[in-house]
mmCIF file of C-alpha atoms in Angstrom:
data_model
loop_
_atom_site.group_PDB
_atom_site.id
_atom_site.type_symbol
_atom_site.label_atom_id
_atom_site.label_comp_id
_atom_site.label_asym_id
_atom_site.label_seq_id
_atom_site.Cartn_x
_atom_site.Cartn_y
_atom_site.Cartn_z
ATOM 1 C CA ILE A 1192 118.162 -72.709 -82.905
ATOM 2 C CA GLU A 1193 118.656 -73.164 -78.937
ATOM 3 C CA ALA A 1194 115.158 -72.454 -78.554
ATOM 4 C CA THR A 1195 114.080 -74.968 -80.975
ATOM 5 C CA GLU A 1196 116.107 -77.457 -80.278
ATOM 6 C CA ARG A 1197 114.476 -77.093 -76.673
ATOM 7 C CA GLY A 1198 111.113 -76.929 -77.529
ATOM 8 C CA SER A 1199 111.709 -80.096 -79.990
ATOM 9 C CA GLU A 1200 112.734 -81.609 -76.849
ATOM 10 C CA LEU A 1201 109.809 -80.855 -74.746
ATOM 11 C CA VAL A 1202 107.672 -82.333 -77.544
ATOM 12 C CA ARG A 1203 109.632 -85.730 -77.621
ATOM 13 C CA ARG A 1204 109.222 -85.783 -73.983
ATOM 14 C CA LEU A 1205 105.423 -85.383 -73.935
ATOM 15 C CA LEU A 1206 105.185 -87.726 -76.658
ATOM 16 C CA ALA A 1207 107.147 -89.879 -74.677
ATOM 17 C CA PHE A 1208 104.566 -89.514 -71.853
ATOM 18 C CA ALA A 1209 101.332 -89.639 -73.876
ATOM 19 C CA ARG A 1210 102.353 -92.988 -75.013
ATOM 20 C CA LYS A 1211 102.580 -91.777 -78.541
ATOM 21 C CA GLN A 1212 106.100 -91.693 -79.814
ATOM 22 C CA ARG A 1213 107.665 -93.539 -82.764
ATOM 23 C CA LEU A 1214 109.602 -96.547 -80.986
ATOM 24 C CA GLU A 1215 111.420 -98.873 -82.674
ATOM 25 C CA PRO A 1216 111.452 -102.081 -80.653
ATOM 26 C CA ARG A 1217 113.884 -104.897 -81.456
ATOM 27 C CA VAL A 1218 115.396 -107.874 -79.561
ATOM 28 C CA VAL A 1219 118.472 -106.154 -77.400
ATOM 29 C CA ASN A 1220 120.708 -107.841 -74.842
ATOM 30 C CA LEU A 1221 120.390 -104.987 -72.322
ATOM 31 C CA ASN A 1222 123.657 -106.001 -70.394
ATOM 32 C CA GLU A 1223 125.733 -105.428 -73.704
ATOM 33 C CA ARG A 1224 124.594 -101.579 -73.894
ATOM 34 C CA LEU A 1225 125.260 -101.233 -69.990
ATOM 35 C CA PRO A 1226 129.390 -100.607 -70.800
ATOM 36 C CA GLY A 1227 128.181 -97.550 -73.139
ATOM 37 C CA VAL A 1228 125.807 -96.123 -71.192
ATOM 38 C CA VAL A 1229 127.748 -95.952 -67.726
ATOM 39 C CA ALA A 1230 130.816 -94.921 -70.022
ATOM 40 C CA LEU A 1231 128.541 -92.163 -71.511
ATOM 41 C CA LEU A 1232 127.356 -91.596 -67.162
ATOM 42 C CA GLN A 1233 130.996 -91.704 -65.546
ATOM 43 C CA ARG A 1234 132.203 -89.008 -67.752
ATOM 44 C CA THR A 1235 129.341 -86.717 -67.455
ATOM 45 C CA LEU A 1236 128.242 -87.164 -63.771
ATOM 46 C CA GLY A 1237 131.224 -86.034 -61.629
ATOM 47 C CA GLU A 1238 133.833 -87.728 -59.595
ATOM 48 C CA ASN A 1239 131.967 -87.622 -56.486
ATOM 49 C CA ILE A 1240 129.522 -90.367 -57.807
ATOM 50 C CA ARG A 1241 130.022 -93.794 -58.449
ATOM 51 C CA ILE A 1242 128.664 -96.380 -60.578
ATOM 52 C CA GLU A 1243 128.111 -99.915 -59.458
ATOM 53 C CA VAL A 1244 126.761 -102.267 -62.163
ATOM 54 C CA ASN A 1245 125.336 -105.828 -60.797
ATOM 55 C CA ALA A 1246 124.025 -107.661 -64.481
ATOM 56 C CA ASP A 1247 122.372 -110.915 -64.426
ATOM 57 C CA PRO A 1248 124.928 -113.095 -66.442
ATOM 58 C CA HIS A 1249 121.932 -115.233 -67.465
ATOM 59 C CA LEU A 1250 119.485 -112.147 -68.838
ATOM 60 C CA TRP A 1251 116.876 -112.845 -71.195
ATOM 61 C CA GLU A 1252 117.045 -110.469 -74.050
ATOM 62 C CA ALA A 1253 114.386 -107.610 -74.258
ATOM 63 C CA LEU A 1254 111.979 -106.499 -76.989
ATOM 64 C CA VAL A 1255 112.323 -102.788 -76.609
ATOM 65 C CA ASP A 1256 113.481 -99.867 -78.228
ATOM 66 C CA PRO A 1257 117.373 -99.760 -77.148
ATOM 67 C CA SER A 1258 118.113 -95.981 -77.457
ATOM 68 C CA GLN A 1259 114.804 -95.626 -75.390
ATOM 69 C CA VAL A 1260 116.464 -97.927 -72.744
ATOM 70 C CA ASP A 1261 119.577 -95.695 -73.126
ATOM 71 C CA ASP A 1262 117.884 -92.191 -73.034
ATOM 72 C CA ALA A 1263 115.916 -93.892 -69.714
ATOM 73 C CA VAL A 1264 118.884 -95.169 -67.693
ATOM 74 C CA VAL A 1265 120.658 -91.340 -68.462
ATOM 75 C CA ASN A 1266 117.617 -90.060 -67.283
ATOM 76 C CA LEU A 1267 117.264 -92.002 -64.102
ATOM 77 C CA ALA A 1268 121.049 -91.669 -63.124
ATOM 78 C CA ILE A 1269 120.995 -87.774 -63.699
ATOM 79 C CA ASN A 1270 118.021 -87.855 -61.292
ATOM 80 C CA ALA A 1271 120.077 -89.956 -58.744
ATOM 81 C CA ARG A 1272 123.058 -87.654 -59.310
ATOM 82 C CA ASP A 1273 120.674 -84.420 -58.360
ATOM 83 C CA ALA A 1274 119.744 -86.232 -55.177
ATOM 84 C CA MET A 1275 122.783 -86.905 -54.246
ATOM 85 C CA GLN A 1276 124.443 -83.371 -54.018
ATOM 86 C CA GLY A 1277 127.339 -84.346 -51.896
ATOM 87 C CA GLY A 1278 128.678 -87.249 -53.932
ATOM 88 C CA GLY A 1279 127.272 -90.858 -53.676
ATOM 89 C CA LEU A 1280 126.641 -94.428 -55.204
ATOM 90 C CA ILE A 1281 124.585 -95.415 -58.006
ATOM 91 C CA THR A 1282 123.474 -99.093 -59.075
ATOM 92 C CA ILE A 1283 122.354 -100.154 -61.581
ATOM 93 C CA GLU A 1284 121.277 -103.585 -61.857
ATOM 94 C CA THR A 1285 119.263 -106.012 -64.258
ATOM 95 C CA ALA A 1286 117.234 -109.952 -63.599
ATOM 96 C CA ASN A 1287 115.090 -112.153 -64.532
ATOM 97 C CA VAL A 1288 111.385 -111.376 -63.144
ATOM 98 C CA ARG A 1289 108.396 -113.376 -63.892
ATOM 99 C CA LEU A 1290 105.213 -111.445 -63.092
ATOM 100 C CA ASP A 1291 101.759 -113.214 -61.743
ATOM 101 C CA SER A 1292 98.595 -112.977 -60.168
ATOM 102 C CA SER A 1293 100.379 -112.709 -57.008
ATOM 103 C CA SER A 1294 102.615 -110.014 -57.569
ATOM 104 C CA GLU A 1295 101.945 -107.639 -54.521
ATOM 105 C CA GLY A 1296 102.852 -103.538 -53.968
ATOM 106 C CA HIS A 1297 102.923 -101.323 -57.560
ATOM 107 C CA LEU A 1298 102.876 -104.085 -59.885
ATOM 108 C CA HIS A 1299 99.081 -105.018 -59.455
ATOM 109 C CA ASP A 1300 98.566 -103.329 -62.621
ATOM 110 C CA ALA A 1301 101.307 -105.316 -64.355
ATOM 111 C CA ARG A 1302 100.105 -107.446 -66.878
ATOM 112 C CA PRO A 1303 101.073 -111.559 -66.015
ATOM 113 C CA GLY A 1304 104.384 -112.773 -67.717
ATOM 114 C CA ASP A 1305 107.960 -112.170 -68.057
ATOM 115 C CA TYR A 1306 110.027 -108.984 -68.134
ATOM 116 C CA VAL A 1307 113.694 -108.047 -67.965
ATOM 117 C CA MET A 1308 113.857 -105.983 -65.372
ATOM 118 C CA LEU A 1309 116.406 -103.179 -65.636
ATOM 119 C CA ALA A 1310 116.854 -100.691 -61.920
ATOM 120 C CA VAL A 1311 118.603 -97.785 -61.000
ATOM 121 C CA SER A 1312 119.459 -97.492 -57.250
ATOM 122 C CA ASP A 1313 120.798 -93.783 -55.460
ATOM 123 C CA THR A 1314 121.854 -93.566 -52.011
ATOM 124 C CA GLY A 1315 120.360 -89.801 -52.337
ATOM 125 C CA HIS A 1316 118.132 -88.192 -49.614
ATOM 126 C CA GLY A 1317 115.090 -89.898 -50.805
ATOM 127 C CA MET A 1318 111.622 -88.692 -50.890
ATOM 128 C CA THR A 1319 108.495 -88.217 -48.814
ATOM 129 C CA PRO A 1320 104.982 -90.826 -49.604
ATOM 130 C CA GLU A 1321 103.756 -87.179 -51.043
ATOM 131 C CA VAL A 1322 106.344 -86.136 -53.730
ATOM 132 C CA LEU A 1323 106.550 -90.441 -54.547
ATOM 133 C CA ALA A 1324 102.680 -89.985 -55.412
ATOM 134 C CA ARG A 1325 103.023 -87.466 -57.934
ATOM 135 C CA VAL A 1326 106.531 -88.012 -59.424
ATOM 136 C CA PHE A 1327 104.911 -89.639 -63.008
ATOM 137 C CA GLU A 1328 103.155 -86.445 -63.219
ATOM 138 C CA PRO A 1329 104.213 -84.256 -66.075
ATOM 139 C CA PHE A 1330 106.205 -81.110 -65.414
ATOM 140 C CA PHE A 1331 106.030 -81.901 -61.675
ATOM 141 C CA THR A 1332 109.477 -81.244 -60.371
ATOM 142 C CA THR A 1333 111.118 -80.661 -56.724
ATOM 143 C CA LYS A 1334 114.267 -78.813 -58.413
ATOM 144 C CA LYS A 1335 114.634 -74.771 -58.524
ATOM 145 C CA GLN A 1336 113.694 -73.252 -61.513
ATOM 146 C CA GLY A 1337 115.542 -73.793 -64.537
ATOM 147 C CA GLN A 1338 117.331 -77.192 -63.255
ATOM 148 C CA GLY A 1339 114.570 -79.499 -64.140
ATOM 149 C CA THR A 1340 110.649 -79.636 -66.362
ATOM 150 C CA GLY A 1341 109.945 -82.314 -64.605
ATOM 151 C CA LEU A 1342 109.387 -84.635 -67.698
ATOM 152 C CA GLY A 1343 111.620 -87.111 -66.898
ATOM 153 C CA LEU A 1344 110.198 -89.909 -65.092
ATOM 154 C CA PRO A 1345 107.220 -89.271 -66.869
ATOM 155 C CA MET A 1346 108.888 -89.810 -69.607
ATOM 156 C CA VAL A 1347 110.638 -93.077 -68.812
ATOM 157 C CA TYR A 1348 107.154 -94.065 -67.009
ATOM 158 C CA GLY A 1349 105.760 -93.396 -71.115
ATOM 159 C CA PHE A 1350 108.373 -95.229 -72.618
ATOM 160 C CA ALA A 1351 108.214 -98.488 -70.249
ATOM 161 C CA LYS A 1352 104.219 -98.410 -70.442
ATOM 162 C CA GLN A 1353 104.441 -97.831 -74.772
ATOM 163 C CA SER A 1354 106.777 -100.751 -74.925
ATOM 164 C CA GLY A 1355 104.368 -103.048 -72.894
ATOM 165 C CA GLY A 1356 106.434 -102.987 -69.667
ATOM 166 C CA HIS A 1357 106.032 -101.288 -65.982
ATOM 167 C CA VAL A 1358 107.627 -98.993 -63.778
ATOM 168 C CA ASP A 1359 107.505 -99.436 -59.991
ATOM 169 C CA ILE A 1360 109.609 -96.858 -57.473
ATOM 170 C CA LYS A 1361 110.784 -96.937 -54.222
ATOM 171 C CA SER A 1362 112.036 -94.356 -51.638
ATOM 172 C CA SER A 1363 111.951 -92.805 -48.461
ATOM 173 C CA PRO A 1364 113.183 -90.238 -46.757
ATOM 174 C CA GLY A 1365 116.956 -90.907 -46.057
ATOM 175 C CA HIS A 1366 116.774 -93.818 -48.102
ATOM 176 C CA GLY A 1367 117.896 -93.041 -51.364
ATOM 177 C CA THR A 1368 115.623 -94.192 -54.434
ATOM 178 C CA THR A 1369 115.332 -97.079 -56.636
ATOM 179 C CA VAL A 1370 113.519 -97.261 -59.934
ATOM 180 C CA GLN A 1371 112.686 -100.747 -61.504
ATOM 181 C CA LEU A 1372 111.603 -101.141 -64.992
ATOM 182 C CA TYR A 1373 110.195 -103.979 -66.458
ATOM 183 C CA LEU A 1374 110.697 -104.361 -70.030
ATOM 184 C CA PRO A 1375 108.627 -107.171 -72.047
ATOM 185 C CA ARG A 1376 110.475 -110.469 -72.589
ATOM 186 C CA ALA A 1377 111.625 -111.350 -76.576
ATOM 187 C CA VAL A 1378 109.597 -114.280 -76.578
ATOM 188 C CA GLU A 1379 110.321 -115.461 -80.035
ATOM 189 C CA ARG A 1380 113.509 -116.061 -78.431
ATOM 190 C CA ALA A 1381 112.863 -117.300 -75.459
ATOM 191 C CA SER A 1382 114.640 -120.655 -75.073
ATOM 192 C CA ALA A 1383 113.322 -124.110 -74.142
ATOM 193 C CA SER A 1384 114.980 -123.500 -70.885
ATOM 194 C CA GLU A 1385 113.083 -121.456 -68.102
ATOM 195 C CA ASP A 1386 115.677 -121.389 -65.596
ATOM 196 C CA GLY A 1387 116.563 -118.122 -64.286
ATOM 197 C CA ALA A 1388 113.661 -116.419 -63.035
ATOM 198 C CA SER A 1389 113.087 -114.402 -59.898
#
């Protein structure tokens, strides 16, 4: 039974990476989901990990599968914990972001538009450029055998892309890691006011 459950989870993660999982998107306020996820994380990450939330009080609603968002935050938080063996701080942030043709860096292939940004940052050891270049490859992991499948970040990447969003990751040795998910704004609920975009 345990092997079957592990196999089922592996298939689910592979489908997520391949962007072929069945999503059930709906209009979601991510700020309203964070308290439940943070409560779960505080019980499971250990006493030496602190969690801080910086939520935009004027956050737009996103059009996403809420359970997949929860899974993504948990995945990113577990990766962050593993990068902070002696303890540290995980920061979860939300913000409104408008991307256009001038958006720089790793966002060059993102479609212009309004996005709800969800970021998870840590104060861990960070990654070298060589590791950073491969983090979204399935089965690539720097963890010891038996401690990771190498599918956590690819699954997050696949979910964001399948949702019509984007992922950006910034990291350097000794300076921690920040993963930013750009999830599509629920346009049909967008207010006439266009204030609040960064």
